[in-house]
XYZ file of C-alpha atoms in Angstrom:
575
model
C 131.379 75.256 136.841
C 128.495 77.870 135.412
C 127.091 77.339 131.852
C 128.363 80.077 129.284
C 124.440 82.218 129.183
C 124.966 83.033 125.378
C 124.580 80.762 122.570
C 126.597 81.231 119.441
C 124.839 80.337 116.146
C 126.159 80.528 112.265
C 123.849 81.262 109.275
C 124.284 80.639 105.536
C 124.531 83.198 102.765
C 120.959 81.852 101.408
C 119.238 81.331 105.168
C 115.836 82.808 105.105
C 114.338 84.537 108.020
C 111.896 81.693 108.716
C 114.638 78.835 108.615
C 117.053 81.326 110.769
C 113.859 81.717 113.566
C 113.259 77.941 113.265
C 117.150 77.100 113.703
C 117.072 79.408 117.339
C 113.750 79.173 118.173
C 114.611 75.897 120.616
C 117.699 77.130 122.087
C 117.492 77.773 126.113
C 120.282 80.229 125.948
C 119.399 83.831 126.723
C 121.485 85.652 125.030
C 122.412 84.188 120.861
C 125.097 85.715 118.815
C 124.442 85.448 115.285
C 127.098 85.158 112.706
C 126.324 86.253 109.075
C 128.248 86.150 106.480
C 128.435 89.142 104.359
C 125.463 89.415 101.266
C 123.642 86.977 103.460
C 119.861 86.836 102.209
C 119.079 88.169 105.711
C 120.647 91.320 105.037
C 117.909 92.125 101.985
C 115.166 93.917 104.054
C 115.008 95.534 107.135
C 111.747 93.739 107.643
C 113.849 90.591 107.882
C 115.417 92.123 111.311
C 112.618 93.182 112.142
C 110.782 90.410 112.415
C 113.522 88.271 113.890
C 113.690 90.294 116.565
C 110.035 90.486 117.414
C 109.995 86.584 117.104
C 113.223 86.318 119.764
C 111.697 89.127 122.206
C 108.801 86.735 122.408
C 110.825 83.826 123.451
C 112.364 86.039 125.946
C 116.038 86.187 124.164
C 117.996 88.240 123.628
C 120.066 89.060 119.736
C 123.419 89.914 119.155
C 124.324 90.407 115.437
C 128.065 89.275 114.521
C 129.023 89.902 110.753
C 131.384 92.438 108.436
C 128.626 93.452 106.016
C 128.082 97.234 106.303
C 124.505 97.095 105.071
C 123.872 94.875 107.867
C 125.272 96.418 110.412
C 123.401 99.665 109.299
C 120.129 97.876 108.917
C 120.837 96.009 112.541
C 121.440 99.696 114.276
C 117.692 100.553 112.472
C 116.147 97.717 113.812
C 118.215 98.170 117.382
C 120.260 94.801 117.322
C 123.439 95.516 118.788
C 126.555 94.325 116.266
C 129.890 93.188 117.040
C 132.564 92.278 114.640
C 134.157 89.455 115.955
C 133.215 86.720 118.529
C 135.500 86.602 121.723
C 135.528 82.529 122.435
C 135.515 82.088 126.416
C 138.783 80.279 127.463
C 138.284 76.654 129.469
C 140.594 76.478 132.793
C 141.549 73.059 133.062
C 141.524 71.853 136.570
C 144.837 71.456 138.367
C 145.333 67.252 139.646
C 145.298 68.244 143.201
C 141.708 69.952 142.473
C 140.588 66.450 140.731
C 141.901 64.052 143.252
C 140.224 66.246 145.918
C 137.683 66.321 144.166
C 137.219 62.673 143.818
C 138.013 62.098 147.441
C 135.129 64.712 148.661
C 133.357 62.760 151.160
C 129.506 62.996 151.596
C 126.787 62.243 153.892
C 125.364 58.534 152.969
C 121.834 59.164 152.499
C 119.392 56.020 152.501
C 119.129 55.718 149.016
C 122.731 55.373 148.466
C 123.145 52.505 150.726
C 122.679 49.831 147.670
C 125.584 51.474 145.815
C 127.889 51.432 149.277
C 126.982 47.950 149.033
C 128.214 47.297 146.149
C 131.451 48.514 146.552
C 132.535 46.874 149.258
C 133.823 43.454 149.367
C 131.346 40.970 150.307
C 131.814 37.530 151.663
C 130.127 34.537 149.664
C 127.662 33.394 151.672
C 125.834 31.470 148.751
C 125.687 27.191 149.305
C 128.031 24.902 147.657
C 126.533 23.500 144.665
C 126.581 19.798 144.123
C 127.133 17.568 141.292
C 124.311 15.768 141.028
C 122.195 19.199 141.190
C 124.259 20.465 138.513
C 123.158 17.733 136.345
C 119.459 18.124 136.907
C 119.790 21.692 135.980
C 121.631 21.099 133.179
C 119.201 18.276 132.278
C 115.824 20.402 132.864
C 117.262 23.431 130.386
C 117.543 20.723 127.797
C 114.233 20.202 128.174
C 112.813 23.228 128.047
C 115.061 24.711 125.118
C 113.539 21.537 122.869
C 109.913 22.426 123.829
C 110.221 26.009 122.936
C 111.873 24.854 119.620
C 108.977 22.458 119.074
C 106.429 25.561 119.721
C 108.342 27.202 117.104
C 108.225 24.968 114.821
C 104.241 24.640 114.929
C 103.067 27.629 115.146
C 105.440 30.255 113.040
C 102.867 33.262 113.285
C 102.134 33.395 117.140
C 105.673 35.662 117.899
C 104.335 38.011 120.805
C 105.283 41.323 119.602
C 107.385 43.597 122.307
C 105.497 45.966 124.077
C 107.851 48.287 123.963
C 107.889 48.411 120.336
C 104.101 49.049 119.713
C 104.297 51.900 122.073
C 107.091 53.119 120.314
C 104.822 52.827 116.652
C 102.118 54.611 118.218
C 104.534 57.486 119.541
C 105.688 57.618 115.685
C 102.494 57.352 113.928
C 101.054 59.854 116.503
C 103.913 62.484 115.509
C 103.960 61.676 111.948
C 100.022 62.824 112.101
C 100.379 66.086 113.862
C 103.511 66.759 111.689
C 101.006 66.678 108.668
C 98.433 68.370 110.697
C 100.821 71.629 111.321
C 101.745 71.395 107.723
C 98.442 70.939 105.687
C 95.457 71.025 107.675
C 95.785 74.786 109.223
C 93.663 76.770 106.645
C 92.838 80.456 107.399
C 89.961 83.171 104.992
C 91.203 86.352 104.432
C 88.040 88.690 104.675
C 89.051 92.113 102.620
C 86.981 95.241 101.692
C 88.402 96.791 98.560
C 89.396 100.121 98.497
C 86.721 102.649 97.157
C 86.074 106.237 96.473
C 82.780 108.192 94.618
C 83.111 108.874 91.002
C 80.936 110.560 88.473
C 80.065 110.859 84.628
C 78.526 113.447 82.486
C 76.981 112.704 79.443
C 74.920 115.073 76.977
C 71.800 113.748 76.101
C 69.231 114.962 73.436
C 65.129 114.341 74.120
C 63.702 114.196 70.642
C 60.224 114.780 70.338
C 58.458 111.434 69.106
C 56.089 112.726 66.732
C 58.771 115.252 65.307
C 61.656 113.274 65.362
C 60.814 109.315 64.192
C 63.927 109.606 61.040
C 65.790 110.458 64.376
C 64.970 108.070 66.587
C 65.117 105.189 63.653
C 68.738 105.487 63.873
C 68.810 104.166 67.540
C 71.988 106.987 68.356
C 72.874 105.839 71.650
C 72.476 109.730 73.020
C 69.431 110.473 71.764
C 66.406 109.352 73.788
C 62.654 109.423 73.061
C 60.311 112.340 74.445
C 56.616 113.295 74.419
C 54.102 116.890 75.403
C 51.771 115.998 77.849
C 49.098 118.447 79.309
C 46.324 118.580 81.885
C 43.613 121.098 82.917
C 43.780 122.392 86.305
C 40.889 123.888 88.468
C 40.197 125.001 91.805
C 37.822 127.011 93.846
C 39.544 128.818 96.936
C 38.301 130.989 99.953
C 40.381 133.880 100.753
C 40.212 135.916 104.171
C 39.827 139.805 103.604
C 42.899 141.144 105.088
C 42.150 144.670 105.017
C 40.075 146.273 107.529
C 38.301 149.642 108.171
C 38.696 151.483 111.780
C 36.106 152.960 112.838
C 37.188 153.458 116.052
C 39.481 156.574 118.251
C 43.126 156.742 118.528
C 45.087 156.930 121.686
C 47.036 160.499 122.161
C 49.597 161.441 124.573
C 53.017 163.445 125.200
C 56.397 161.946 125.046
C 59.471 163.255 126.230
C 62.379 163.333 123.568
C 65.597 162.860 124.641
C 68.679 163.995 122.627
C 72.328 162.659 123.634
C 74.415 164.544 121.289
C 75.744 167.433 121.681
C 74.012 169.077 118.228
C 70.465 169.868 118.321
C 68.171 167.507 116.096
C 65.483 168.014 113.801
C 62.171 165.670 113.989
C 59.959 166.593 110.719
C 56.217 166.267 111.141
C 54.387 163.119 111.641
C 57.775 161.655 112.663
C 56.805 157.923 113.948
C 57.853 156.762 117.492
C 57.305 152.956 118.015
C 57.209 150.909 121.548
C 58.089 147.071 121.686
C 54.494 145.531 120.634
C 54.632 147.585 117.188
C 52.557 150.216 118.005
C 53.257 153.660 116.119
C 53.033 157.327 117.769
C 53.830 160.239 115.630
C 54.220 164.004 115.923
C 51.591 165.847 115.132
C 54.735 168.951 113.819
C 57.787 169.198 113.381
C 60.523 170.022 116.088
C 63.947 170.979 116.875
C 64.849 168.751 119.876
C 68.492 170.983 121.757
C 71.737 169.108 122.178
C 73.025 168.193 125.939
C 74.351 171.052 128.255
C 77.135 171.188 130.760
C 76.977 173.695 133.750
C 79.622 175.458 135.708
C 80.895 172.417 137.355
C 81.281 170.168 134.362
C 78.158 168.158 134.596
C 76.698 167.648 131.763
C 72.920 166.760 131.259
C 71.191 165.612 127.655
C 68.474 167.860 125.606
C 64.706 166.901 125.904
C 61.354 168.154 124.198
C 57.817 167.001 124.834
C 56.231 166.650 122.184
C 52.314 165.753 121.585
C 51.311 162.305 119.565
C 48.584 160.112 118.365
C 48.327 156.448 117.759
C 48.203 155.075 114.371
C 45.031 153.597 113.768
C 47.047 150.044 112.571
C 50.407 148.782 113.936
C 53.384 147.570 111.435
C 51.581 144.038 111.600
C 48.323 146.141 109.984
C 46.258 144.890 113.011
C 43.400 147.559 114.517
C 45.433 149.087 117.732
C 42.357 151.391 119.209
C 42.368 150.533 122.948
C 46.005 149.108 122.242
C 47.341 152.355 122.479
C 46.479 153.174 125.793
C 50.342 152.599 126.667
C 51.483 152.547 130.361
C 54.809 154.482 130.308
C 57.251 153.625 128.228
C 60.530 153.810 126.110
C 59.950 154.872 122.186
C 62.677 154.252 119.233
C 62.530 156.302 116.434
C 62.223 153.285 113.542
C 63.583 155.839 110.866
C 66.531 156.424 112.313
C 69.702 153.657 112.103
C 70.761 151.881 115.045
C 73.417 153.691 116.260
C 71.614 156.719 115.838
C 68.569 154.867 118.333
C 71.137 154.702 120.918
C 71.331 158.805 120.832
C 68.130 160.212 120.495
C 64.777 158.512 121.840
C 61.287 159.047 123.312
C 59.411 158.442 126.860
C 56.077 158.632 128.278
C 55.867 159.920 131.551
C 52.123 159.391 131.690
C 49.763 156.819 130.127
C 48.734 157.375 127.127
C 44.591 157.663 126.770
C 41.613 158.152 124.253
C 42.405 154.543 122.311
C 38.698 152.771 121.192
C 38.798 149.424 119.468
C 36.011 149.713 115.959
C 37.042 148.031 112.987
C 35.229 145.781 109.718
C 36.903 143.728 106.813
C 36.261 145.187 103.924
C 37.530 143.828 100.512
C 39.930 146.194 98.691
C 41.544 146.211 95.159
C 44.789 144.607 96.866
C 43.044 141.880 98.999
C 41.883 140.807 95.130
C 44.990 140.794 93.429
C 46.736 139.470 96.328
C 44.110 136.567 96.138
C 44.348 136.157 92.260
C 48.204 136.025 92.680
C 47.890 132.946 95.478
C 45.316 130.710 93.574
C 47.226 130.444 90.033
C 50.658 129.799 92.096
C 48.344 126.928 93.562
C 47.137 125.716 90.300
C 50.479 125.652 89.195
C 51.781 123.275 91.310
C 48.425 121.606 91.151
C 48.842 121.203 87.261
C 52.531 119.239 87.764
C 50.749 116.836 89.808
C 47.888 116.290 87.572
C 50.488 115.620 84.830
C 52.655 113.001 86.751
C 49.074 111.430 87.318
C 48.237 110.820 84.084
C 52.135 110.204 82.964
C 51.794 107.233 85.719
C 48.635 106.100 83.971
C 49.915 105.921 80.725
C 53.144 103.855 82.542
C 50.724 101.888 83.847
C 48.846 101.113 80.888
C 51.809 100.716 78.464
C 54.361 99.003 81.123
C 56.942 102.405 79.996
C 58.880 104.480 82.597
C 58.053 107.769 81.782
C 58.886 110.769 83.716
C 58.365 114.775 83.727
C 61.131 116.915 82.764
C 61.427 119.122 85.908
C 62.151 122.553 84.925
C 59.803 125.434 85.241
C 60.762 126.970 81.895
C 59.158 123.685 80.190
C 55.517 123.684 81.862
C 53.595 126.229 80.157
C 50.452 126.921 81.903
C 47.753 129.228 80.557
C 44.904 130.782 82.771
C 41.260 130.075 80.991
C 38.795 131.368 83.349
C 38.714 133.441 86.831
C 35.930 133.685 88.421
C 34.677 136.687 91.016
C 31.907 138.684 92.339
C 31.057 142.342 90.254
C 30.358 143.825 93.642
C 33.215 142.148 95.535
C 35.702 145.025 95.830
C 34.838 147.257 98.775
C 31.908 144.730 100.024
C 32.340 144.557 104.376
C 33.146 140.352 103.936
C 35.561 138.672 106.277
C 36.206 135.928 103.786
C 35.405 135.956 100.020
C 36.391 133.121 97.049
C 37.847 132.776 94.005
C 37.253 130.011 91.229
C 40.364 129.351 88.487
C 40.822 127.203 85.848
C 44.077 126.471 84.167
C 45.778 124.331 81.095
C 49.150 122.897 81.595
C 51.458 121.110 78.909
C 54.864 119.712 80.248
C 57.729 117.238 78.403
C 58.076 113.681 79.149
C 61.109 111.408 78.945
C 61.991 107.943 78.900
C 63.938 107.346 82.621
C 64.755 103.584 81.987
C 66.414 104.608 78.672
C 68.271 107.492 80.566
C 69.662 105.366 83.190
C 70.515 102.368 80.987
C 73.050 104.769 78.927
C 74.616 106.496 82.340
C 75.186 103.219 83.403
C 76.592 101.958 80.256
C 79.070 105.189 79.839
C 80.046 104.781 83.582
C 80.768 100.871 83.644
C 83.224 101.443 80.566
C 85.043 104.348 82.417
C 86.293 102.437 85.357
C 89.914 101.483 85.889
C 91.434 98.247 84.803
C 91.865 97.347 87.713
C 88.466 97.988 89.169
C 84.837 98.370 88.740
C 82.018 99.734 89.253
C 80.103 98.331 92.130
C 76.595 97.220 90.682
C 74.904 98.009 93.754
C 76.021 101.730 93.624
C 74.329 102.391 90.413
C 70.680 103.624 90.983
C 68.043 105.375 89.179
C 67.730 107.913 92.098
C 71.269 109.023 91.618
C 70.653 110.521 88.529
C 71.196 114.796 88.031
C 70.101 116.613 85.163
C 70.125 120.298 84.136
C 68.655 121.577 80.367
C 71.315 123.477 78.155
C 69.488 123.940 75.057
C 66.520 123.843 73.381
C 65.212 123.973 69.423
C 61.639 123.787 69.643
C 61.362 124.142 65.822
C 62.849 120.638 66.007
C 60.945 119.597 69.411
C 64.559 118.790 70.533
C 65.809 119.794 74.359
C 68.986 118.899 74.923
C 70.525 118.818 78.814
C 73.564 117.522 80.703
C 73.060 114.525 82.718
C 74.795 113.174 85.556
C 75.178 109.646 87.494
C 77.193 108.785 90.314
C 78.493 105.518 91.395
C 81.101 103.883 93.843
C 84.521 102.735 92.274
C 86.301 99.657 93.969
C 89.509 97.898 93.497
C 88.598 93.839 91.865
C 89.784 91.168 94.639
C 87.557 88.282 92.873
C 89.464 85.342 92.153
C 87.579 84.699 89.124
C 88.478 87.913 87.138
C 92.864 87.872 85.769
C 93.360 90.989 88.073
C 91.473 89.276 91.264
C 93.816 86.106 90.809
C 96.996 88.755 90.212
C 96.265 90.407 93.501
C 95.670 87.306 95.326
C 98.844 85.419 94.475
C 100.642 88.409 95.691
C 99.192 88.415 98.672
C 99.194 84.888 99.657
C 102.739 84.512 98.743
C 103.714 87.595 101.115
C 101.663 86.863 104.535
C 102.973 82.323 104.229
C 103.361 81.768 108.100
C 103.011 85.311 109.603
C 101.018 85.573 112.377
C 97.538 86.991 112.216
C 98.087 89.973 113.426
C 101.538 90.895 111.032
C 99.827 89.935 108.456
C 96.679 91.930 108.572
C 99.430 94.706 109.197
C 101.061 93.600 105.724
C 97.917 93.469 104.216
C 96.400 97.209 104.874
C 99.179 98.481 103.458
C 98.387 97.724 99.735
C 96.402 100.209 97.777
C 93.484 97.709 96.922
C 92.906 97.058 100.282
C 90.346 99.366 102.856
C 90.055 96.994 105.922
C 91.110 93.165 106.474
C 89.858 90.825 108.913
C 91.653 87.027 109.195
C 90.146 83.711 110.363
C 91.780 80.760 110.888
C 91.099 77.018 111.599
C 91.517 75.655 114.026
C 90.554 78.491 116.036
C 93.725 78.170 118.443
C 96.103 78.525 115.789
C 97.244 81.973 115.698
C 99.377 81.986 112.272
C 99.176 81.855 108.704
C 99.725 78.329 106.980
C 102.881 77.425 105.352
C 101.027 76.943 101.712
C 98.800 78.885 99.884
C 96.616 76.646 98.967
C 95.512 76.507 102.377
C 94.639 80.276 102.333
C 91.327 81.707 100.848
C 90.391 85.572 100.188
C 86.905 86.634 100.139
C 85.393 90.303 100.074
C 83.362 91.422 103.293
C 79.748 90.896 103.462
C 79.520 94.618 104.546
C-alpha cells in the first residue's frame, strides 16, 4: 500500500521560526501541512513566512499552512503559502480475511538465498549420534574444570577484564558526536566587515585677522575667532623686450573690379569706401558710393538678381594688421560685406571676375605711441604677479626661520603695488626698431595670516557639530580644504575680517569602543544569529548606518551565521 506524500506537523503558540525549520527540516515528506494555533509567535512578521518558506524550497518541500488566525492567513497569501482551515485525515481500508490469507499463501520463486530459511521450516530427521553415559560424564567433568580455572583467574587478577569491542567503538561514535555537536555550536565564528554610511558636510565660521603690531590688547585675550596677522612687502623689478607691432607700408596696393550682386527685390545703397572682405582677411573697398538695383523678372516670370561693378583697392593691412601688398593679388573670388549682419550677407555680396593686380609687398616696424603704452601696460601686469611670488618667498623664509605657518591673504584688493621707476628711450617713439625694451621697478605690500591657527579652529567648530551618533572622519579634515572670502575691512584698526569655510566627511560610529558603536552592534548581532550569509548581509544594508557589508566566516565552508554573538565580530572596511 503507497505512503501518504504529505507530512502533517503541529506548532506551539511560542515556536520560533528557527525551532519550527529545525522541527521539519529532517522530514522526507514532500509536501508538510502545518498547524498553528491562532496568536502563534509565527504569525508576528511576515519575515517569519518568509523565511520558512525559502528554507523549505531549498529542501525541495513543499508548505501548506493549516490554522484559524486571520492575520496568518493574510500574511501566508503575502508570502504565497497556500492555507487551509482544517486537515482532512486519510481513511485506512482494512484488508478483508480472504485478502490476508491470500496474501499469506502467495507463493514465490525460491531463490538461492532463501534455501536456509526453507530449511528450516521443514521437518528434519535427527541424524545426530546417540550420546553415551560415560561421555556425558567427561563433559560434565571437563566444564567443572574449566569454570574453577576461570574463577581462579578472577580471583588474581581483578583489573585484566577485556573490555567489549563493541563498546569502545560505541564511546568513540559518542565522543566523536559530542565534539562536532560543540563544534556547530561554539567554534563557527564569522567578521562582519561594514562601511558606515557617509555624506559631505560643511561649516562656516567668521574669522577676524588682527594686525599684530596694532592689535596685541586683542590678541592677549586669546578669543578663539580672532587670529594673528602681519604686512609684508617686497620690491619687484624686471627688464623686458617688447616686439614693435606696428609697421609702416611702403609698398602698392592691389586694385580691381568686383561685381555686386543684390538678391532683394529693393535696390541697395553701398556708401563710399564700403569694405568687401575674402576668406584670408583681406579688405577691398569702394573707392564711391553706389546704388546697387534690386532683381528683375521678365515677361515669362523669370526672375534674375541686380548687379553693379564697382572699382576697389586693397587695404594696405588686413583685420590681423599684417602688410597684404602682393597678398592682394586675389584670383577670383566671393566677397562678404563685413558691415552688414548675417542674414543680410546671404542677400547682397561681391565677385571678382578677374584677378585682382598692382599688390607690392614694402613694409618697416616702426615704434608708435600705442606699441609703448601697450608695452608699459604688459610689464607692470608682469611685475604684479612677479611681486606675489616674491612675497610668498620671503613669507616661506620667515616660516622657515621661525618654524610658523604663515600664508598670503589672496585677494587682489589687499596687495598694493606702487610703480617706482620706468625706464625708456627719449627717441623711442617713431624709431624703425623691430624689438625695443622696457625696465620697471615696483613695491608690493600684501597681509599675512596664521594657516595652522585657521585650520585648528575649523576643525575644532566642525568636530563639535557632528551628530551624536557620528563623527567626523579625521582623515577628511585637511588644510587644503579650506575656502575663504574677505567681508570687511577697518584698516584704522588693521583688522580684515572674512568668512571661512572647511569641509569634511560625516560617518555613522560602528566602533565597539564608543556607547553608540556597542548600541549598534548588539542590534545587529542579535538580528542576523544563524541567518545565512547572504540574508544577512541583506538584513544588514538595510539600516541607516550602514553603506556596504561584506561577511566572513570560519571555517570557510560554513555558509551561516553562528548561533551566539559572541562568536560574531564587526569591524569597519579598510577602504
Amino acid at each position: 500500500m503507497a505512503q501518504p506524500s504529505r507530512q502533517i506537523v503541529y506548532v506551539e503558540i511560542d515556536d520560533e521560526v528557527t525551532a519550527i525549520f529545525d522541527q521539519i527540516k529532517n522530514i522526507r515528506k514532500k509536501e508538510i501541512l502545518l498547524v498553528v494555533p491562532k496568536k502563534a509567535i509565527l504569525f508576528q512578521s511576515v519575515v517569519n513566512l518568509r523565511i520558512l518558506k525559502k528554507k523549505l524550497i531549498e529542501k525541495s518541500k513543499k508548505l501548506i499552512i493549516v490554522t484559524a488566525d486571520r492575520n496568518g492567513k493574510h500574511l501566508a497569501a503575502k508570502v504565497g503559502i497556500p492555507v487551509m482551515r482544517r486537515v482532512e485525515v486519510e481513511k485506512k481500508l482494512v484488508p478483508k480475511e480472504d485478502e490476508v490469507v491470500a496474501s499469506k499463501m502467495r507463493i514465490q520463486p525460491i531463490q538461492a538465498r532463501r534455501n536456509l530459511s526453507l530449511k528450516e521450516e521443514r521437518p528434519q530427521r535427527f541424524t545426530e549420534k546417540k550420546v553415551s553415559i560415560r561421555e556425558l560424564i567427561q563433559e560434565f567433568r571437563s566444564k567443572d574444570r574449566n569454570q574453577r580455572r576461570k574463577s581462579a583467574d578472577y580471583n588474581t587478577s581483578l583489573h585484566r577484564i577485556k573490555p567489549s569491542r563493541k563498546f569502545l567503538i560505541m564511546i568513540v561514535f559518542v565522543s566523536v558526536g559530542l565534539f562536532m555537536l560543540v563544534s556547530y555550536i561554539a567554534l563557527p565564528s564569522a567578521t562582519i566587515y561594514i562601511r558606515p554610511k557617509f555624506d559631505n558636510v560643511d561649516f562656516t565660521v567668521n574669522i577676524t585677522l588682527a594686525d599684530k603690531r596694532k592689535n596685541q590688547t586683542l590678541l592677549k585675550e586669546n578669543k578663539p575667532h580672532v587670529i594673528v596677522s602681519e604686512v609684508v612687502s617686497a620690491t619687484t623689478k624686471q627688464t623686458k623686450v617688447f616686439t614693435t607691432a606696428s609697421k609702416e607700408f611702403n609698398g602698392e596696393n592691389a586694385k580691381g573690379k568686383i561685381n555686386i550682386v543684390n538678391t532683394s527685390n529693393e535696390e541697395w545703397t553701398l556708401k563710399e569706401g564700403t569694405r568687401f572682405q575674402s576668406d584670408e582677411g583681406i579688405i577691398f573697398r569702394t573707392s564711391k558710393g553706389v546704388i546697387v538695383p534690386g532683381r528683375t523678372e521678365d515677361e515669362l516670370g523669370n526672375t534674375s538678381p541686380g548687379s553693379l561693378v564697382v572699382l576697389v583697392e586693397a587695404d594696405p593691412f588686413d583685420i590681423y594688421s599684417e602688410p597684404v601688398g602682393g597678398r592682394g593679388n586675389l584670383p577670383p573670388i566671393r566677397f562678404i560685406i563685413p558691415g552688414l549682419s548675417k542674414y543680410n550677407q546671404r542677400i547682397i555680396w561681391g565677385e571678382s571676375k578677374e584677378r585682382m593686380e598692382g599688390g607690392v609687398t614694402d613694409y618697416r616696424s616702426i615704434v608708435k605711441e600705442e606699441d609703448i603704452e601697450s608695452a608699459k601696460k604688459q610689464i607692470e601686469d608682469n611685475l604684479i604677479l612677479m611681486a606675489k611670488e616674491d612675497l610668498r618667498t620671503y613669507i616661506d623664509e620667515v616660516n622657515q626661520l621661525n618654524k610658523s605657518n604663515l600664508v598670503l591673504l589672496d585677494d587682489s584688493r589687499y596687495l598694493k603695488t606702487e610703480l617706482l621707476d620706468l625706464r625708456l628711450s627719449d627717441d623711442l617713439e617713431g624709431s624703425y626698431k623691430e624689438k625695443f625694451e622696457l625696465f620697471a621697478k615696483i613695491s608690493a605690500e600684501g597681509v599675512a595670516f596664521d594657516y595652522d591657527q585657521l585650520f585648528t579652529v575649523l576643525k575644532k567648530e566642525l568636530g563639535g557639530r557632528a551628530h551624536p551618533d557620528m563623527k567626523i572622519r579625521d582623515s577628511s579634515i585637511e588644510a587644503k580644504n579650506i575656502t575663504y572670502e574677505v567681508i570687511d575691512e577697518d584698516e584704522l584698526l588693521g583688522q580684515i575680517k572674512i568668512t571661512a569655510t572647511i569641509v569634511g566627511i560625516e560617518e555613522f560610529v560602528i566602533d565597539s569602543t564608543t556607547e553608540s558603536g556597542a548600541r549598534f552592534g548588539m542590534r545587529v548581532k542579535e538580528k542576523v544569529l544563524n541567518l545565512s550569509v547572504e540574508e544577512a548581509e541583506a538584513f544588514i544594508s538595510n539600516f541607516e548606518e550602514v553603506d556596504a557589508v561584506e561577511i566572513k566566516t570560519w571555517p570557510v565552508w560554513v555558509n551561516s551565521l553562528p548561533r551566539i554573538s559572541e562568536s560574531i565580530e564587526i569591524k569597519l572596511m579598510e577602504n
